[in-house]
Tab-separated table of C-alpha atoms in Angstrom:
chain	number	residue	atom	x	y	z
Y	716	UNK	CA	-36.750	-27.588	-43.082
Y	717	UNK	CA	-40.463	-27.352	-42.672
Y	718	UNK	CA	-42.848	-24.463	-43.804
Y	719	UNK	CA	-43.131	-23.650	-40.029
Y	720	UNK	CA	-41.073	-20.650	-39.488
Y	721	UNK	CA	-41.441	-20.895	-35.921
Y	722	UNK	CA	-38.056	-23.181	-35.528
Y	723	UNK	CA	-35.819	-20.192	-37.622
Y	724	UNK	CA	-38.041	-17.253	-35.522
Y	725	UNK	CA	-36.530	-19.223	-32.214
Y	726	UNK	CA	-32.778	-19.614	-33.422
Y	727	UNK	CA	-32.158	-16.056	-34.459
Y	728	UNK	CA	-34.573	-14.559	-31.878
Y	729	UNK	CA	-32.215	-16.272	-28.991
Y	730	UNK	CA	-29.156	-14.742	-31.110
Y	731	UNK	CA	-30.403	-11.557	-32.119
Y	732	UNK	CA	-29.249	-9.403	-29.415
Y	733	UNK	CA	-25.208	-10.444	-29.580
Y	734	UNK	CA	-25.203	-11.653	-33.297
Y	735	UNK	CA	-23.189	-8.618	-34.497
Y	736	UNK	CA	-20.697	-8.850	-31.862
Y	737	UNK	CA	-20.090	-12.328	-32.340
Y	738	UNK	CA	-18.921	-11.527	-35.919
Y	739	UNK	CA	-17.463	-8.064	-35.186
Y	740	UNK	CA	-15.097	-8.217	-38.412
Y	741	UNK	CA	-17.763	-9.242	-41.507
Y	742	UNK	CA	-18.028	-5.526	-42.667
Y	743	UNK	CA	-15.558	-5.539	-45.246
Y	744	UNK	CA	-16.788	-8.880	-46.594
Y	745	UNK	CA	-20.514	-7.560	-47.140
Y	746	UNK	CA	-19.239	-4.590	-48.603
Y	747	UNK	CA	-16.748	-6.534	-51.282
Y	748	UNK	CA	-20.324	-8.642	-51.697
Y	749	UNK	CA	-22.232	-5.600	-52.375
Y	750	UNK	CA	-19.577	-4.058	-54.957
Y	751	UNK	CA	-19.989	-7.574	-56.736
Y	752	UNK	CA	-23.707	-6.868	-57.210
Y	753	UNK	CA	-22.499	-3.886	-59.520
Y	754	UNK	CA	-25.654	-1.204	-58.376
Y	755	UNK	CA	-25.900	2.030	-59.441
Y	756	UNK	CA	-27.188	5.521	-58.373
Y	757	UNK	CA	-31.456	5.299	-57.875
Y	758	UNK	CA	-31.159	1.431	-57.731
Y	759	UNK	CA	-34.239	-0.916	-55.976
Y	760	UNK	CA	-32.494	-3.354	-54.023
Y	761	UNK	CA	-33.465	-5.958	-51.266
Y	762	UNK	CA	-31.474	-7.299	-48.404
Y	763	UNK	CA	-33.399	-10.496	-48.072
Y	764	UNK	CA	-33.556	-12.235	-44.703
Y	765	UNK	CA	-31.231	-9.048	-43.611
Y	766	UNK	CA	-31.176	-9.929	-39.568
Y	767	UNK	CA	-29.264	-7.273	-37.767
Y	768	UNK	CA	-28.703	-5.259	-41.487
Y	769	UNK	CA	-25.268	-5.440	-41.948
Y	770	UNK	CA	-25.040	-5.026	-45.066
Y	771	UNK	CA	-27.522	-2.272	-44.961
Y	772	UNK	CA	-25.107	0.232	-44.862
Y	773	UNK	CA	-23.234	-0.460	-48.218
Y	774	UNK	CA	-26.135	-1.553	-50.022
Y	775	UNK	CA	-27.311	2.388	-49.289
Y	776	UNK	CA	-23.679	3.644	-50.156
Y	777	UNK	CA	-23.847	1.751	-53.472
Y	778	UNK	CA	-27.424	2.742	-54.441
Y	779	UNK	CA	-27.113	6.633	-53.228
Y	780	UNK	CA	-29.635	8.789	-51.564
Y	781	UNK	CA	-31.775	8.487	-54.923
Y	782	UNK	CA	-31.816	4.388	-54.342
Y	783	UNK	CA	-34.100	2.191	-52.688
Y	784	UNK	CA	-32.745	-0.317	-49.943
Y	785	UNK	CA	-35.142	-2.697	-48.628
Y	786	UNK	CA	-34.328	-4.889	-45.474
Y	787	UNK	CA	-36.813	-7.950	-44.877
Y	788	UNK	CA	-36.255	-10.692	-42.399
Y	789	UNK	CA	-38.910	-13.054	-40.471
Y	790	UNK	CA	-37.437	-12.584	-37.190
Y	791	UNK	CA	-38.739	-9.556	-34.768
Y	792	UNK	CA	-35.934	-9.715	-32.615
Y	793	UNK	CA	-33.349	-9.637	-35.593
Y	794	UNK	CA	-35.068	-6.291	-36.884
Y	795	UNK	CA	-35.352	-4.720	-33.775
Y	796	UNK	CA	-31.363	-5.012	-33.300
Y	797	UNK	CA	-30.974	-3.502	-36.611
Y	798	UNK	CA	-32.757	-0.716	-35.338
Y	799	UNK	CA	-31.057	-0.455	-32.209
Y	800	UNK	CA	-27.807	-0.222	-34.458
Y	801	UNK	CA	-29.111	2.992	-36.621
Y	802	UNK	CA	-29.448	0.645	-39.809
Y	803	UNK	CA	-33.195	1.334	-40.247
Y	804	UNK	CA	-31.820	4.701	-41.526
Y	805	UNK	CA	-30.448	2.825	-44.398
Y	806	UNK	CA	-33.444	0.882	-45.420
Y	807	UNK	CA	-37.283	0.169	-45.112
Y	808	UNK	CA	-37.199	-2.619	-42.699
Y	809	UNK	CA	-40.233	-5.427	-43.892
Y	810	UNK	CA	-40.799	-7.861	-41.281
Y	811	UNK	CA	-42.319	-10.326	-44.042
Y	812	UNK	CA	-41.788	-13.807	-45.572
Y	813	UNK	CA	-39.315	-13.891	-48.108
Y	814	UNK	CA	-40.989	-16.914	-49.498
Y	815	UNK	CA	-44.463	-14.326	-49.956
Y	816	UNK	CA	-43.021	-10.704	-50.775
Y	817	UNK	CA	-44.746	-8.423	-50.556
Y	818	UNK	CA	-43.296	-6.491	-53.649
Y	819	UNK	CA	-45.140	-5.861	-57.422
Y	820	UNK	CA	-43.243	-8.211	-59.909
Y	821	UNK	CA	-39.848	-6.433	-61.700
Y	822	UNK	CA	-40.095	-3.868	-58.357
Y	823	UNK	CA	-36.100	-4.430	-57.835
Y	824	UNK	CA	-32.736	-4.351	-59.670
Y	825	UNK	CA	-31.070	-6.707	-57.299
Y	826	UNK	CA	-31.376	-9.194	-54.217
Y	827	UNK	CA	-28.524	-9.584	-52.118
Y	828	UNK	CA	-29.248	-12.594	-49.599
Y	829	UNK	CA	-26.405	-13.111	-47.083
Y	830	UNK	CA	-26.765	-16.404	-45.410
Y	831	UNK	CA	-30.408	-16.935	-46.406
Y	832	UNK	CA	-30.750	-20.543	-48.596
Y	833	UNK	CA	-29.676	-23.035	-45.689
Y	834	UNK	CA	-32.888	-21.958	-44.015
Y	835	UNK	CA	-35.246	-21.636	-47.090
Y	836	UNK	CA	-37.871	-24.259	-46.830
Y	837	UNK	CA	-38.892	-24.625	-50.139
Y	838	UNK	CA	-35.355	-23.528	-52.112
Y	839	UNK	CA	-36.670	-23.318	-55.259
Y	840	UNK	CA	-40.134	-22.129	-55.152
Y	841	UNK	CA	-37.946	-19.583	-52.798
Y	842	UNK	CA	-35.764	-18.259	-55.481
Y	843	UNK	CA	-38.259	-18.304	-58.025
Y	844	UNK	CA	-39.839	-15.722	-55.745
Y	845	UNK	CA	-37.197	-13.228	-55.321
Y	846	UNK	CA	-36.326	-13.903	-59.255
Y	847	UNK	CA	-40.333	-12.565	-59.302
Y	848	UNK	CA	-39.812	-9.265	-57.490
Y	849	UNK	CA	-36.316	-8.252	-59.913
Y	850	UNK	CA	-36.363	-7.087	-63.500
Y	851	UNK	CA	-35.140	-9.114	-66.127
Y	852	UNK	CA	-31.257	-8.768	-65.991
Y	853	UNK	CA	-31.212	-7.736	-62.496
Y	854	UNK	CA	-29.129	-9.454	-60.291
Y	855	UNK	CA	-28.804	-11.986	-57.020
Y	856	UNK	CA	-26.069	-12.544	-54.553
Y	857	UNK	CA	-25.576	-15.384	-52.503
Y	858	UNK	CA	-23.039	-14.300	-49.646
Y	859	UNK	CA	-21.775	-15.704	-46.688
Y	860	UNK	CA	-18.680	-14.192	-45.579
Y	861	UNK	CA	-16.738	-17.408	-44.868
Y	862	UNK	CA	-16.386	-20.099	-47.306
Y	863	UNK	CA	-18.201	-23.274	-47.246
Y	864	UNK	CA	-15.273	-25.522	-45.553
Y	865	UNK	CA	-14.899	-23.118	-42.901
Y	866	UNK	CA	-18.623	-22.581	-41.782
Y	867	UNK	CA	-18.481	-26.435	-41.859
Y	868	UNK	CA	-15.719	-26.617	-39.520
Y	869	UNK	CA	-17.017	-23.699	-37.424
Y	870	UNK	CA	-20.556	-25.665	-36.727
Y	871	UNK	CA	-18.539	-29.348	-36.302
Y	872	UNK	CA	-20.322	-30.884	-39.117
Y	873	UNK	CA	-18.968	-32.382	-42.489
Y	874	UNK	CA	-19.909	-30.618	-45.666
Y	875	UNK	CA	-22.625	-33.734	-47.473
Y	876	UNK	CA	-23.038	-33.868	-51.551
Y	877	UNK	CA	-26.554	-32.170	-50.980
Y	878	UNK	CA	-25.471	-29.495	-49.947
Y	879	UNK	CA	-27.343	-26.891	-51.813
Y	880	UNK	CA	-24.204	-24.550	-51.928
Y	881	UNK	CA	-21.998	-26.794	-53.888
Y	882	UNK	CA	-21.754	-25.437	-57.069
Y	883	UNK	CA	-23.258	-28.600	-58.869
Y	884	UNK	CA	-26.454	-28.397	-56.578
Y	885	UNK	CA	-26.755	-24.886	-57.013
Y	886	UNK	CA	-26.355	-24.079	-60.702
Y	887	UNK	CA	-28.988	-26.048	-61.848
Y	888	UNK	CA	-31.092	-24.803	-58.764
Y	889	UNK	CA	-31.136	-21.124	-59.761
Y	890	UNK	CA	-31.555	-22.372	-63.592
Y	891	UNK	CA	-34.729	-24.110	-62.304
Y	892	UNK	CA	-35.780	-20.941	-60.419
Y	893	UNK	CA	-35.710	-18.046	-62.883
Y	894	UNK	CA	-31.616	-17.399	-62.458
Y	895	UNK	CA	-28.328	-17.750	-64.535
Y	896	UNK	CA	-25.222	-18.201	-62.557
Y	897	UNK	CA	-22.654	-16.000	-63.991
Y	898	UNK	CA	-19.947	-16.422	-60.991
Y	899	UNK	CA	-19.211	-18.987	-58.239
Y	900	UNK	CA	-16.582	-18.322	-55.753
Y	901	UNK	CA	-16.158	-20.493	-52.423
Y	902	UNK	CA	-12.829	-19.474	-50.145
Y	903	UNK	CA	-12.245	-19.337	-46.932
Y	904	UNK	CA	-12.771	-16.085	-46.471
Y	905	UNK	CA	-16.069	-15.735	-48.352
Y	906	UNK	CA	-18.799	-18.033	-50.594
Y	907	UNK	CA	-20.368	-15.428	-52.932
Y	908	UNK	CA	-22.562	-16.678	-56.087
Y	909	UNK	CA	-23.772	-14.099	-58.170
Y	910	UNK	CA	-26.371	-15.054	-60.434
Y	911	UNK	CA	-29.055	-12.845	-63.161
Y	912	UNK	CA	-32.534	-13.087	-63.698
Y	913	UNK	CA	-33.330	-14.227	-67.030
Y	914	UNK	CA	-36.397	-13.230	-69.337
């Protein structure tokens, strides 16, 4: 993928306004992803590239009304229907870059990023950037709430050895980008890495 956003902007601006209703049963999934992220009470947390928000609402249920929930996505459209769905009462919605936050450094105790590295342009110059805006120790999620396999099968397409999701592309990935993979799970029911920020 290029640096020119304008190909993702088009894709998820002509999807924007049905995307939740084409995947009407995901809610449980996010919120078993959020619970892996482990947040507490008065946590900082950012959905990155959070489209519609869905997992807005248990990122704010894990972090409490003391927390901080941050939603930032590139797409207009994709915010706007998250607003239209009541999630901006969740979370600050940032229509920004995540590739160029605009966040001090150490600002957040966790990212969770559902969907978000097969359009990254720059993967791990990407992730070294959200590693930038958590604390040491904090913590990332990778989610998608079906599996690898079955996303393959759902677009038509055969899974390829580059694929940045396989576990043997990925670890070394986040190693090279600030992260430590401390969990890997692909199912067909989810694909959920959960990695932490080193030092």
């Amino acid at each position: 993928m290029s640096d020119d956003h304008t190909h993702v902007q088009e894709f998820f601006s002509a999807r924007a306004a049905d995307w939740d209703s084409r995947f009407p049963d995901d809610g449980p999934a996010y919120a078993d992803a959020v619970a892996g992220l482990g947040l507490r009470s008065g946590d900082r947390v950012l959905d990155a590239g959070c489209g519609t928000g869905r997992a807005l609402p248990p990122l704010r249920a894990a972090v409490g009304p003391s927390g901080v929930v941050l939603g930032a996505d590139l797409t207009p459209a994709m915010l706007e229907a998250a607003v239209r769905a009541g999630r901006d009462r969740d979370a600050r919605l940032l229509l920004t870059d995540v590739a160029a936050l605009p966040l001090r450094s150490g600002a957040l105790d966790a990212v969770f990023a559902a969907g978000l590295i097969a359009h990254l342009p720059r993967p791990q110059e990407n992730l070294r950037e959200l590693a930038r805006v958590v604390r040491p120790d904090g913590m990332l999620a990778l989610f998608h709430p079906i599996g690898r396999a079955a996303l393959a099968a759902r677009q038509g397409r055969q899974i390829t050895p580059d694929d940045l999701r396989d576990e043997v592309n990925l670890r070394p990935l986040l190693t090279r980008s600030g992260w430590s993979m401390t969990s890997y799970v692909d199912e067909d029911a989810r694909f959920l890495t959960l990695a932490v920020r080193g030092n």
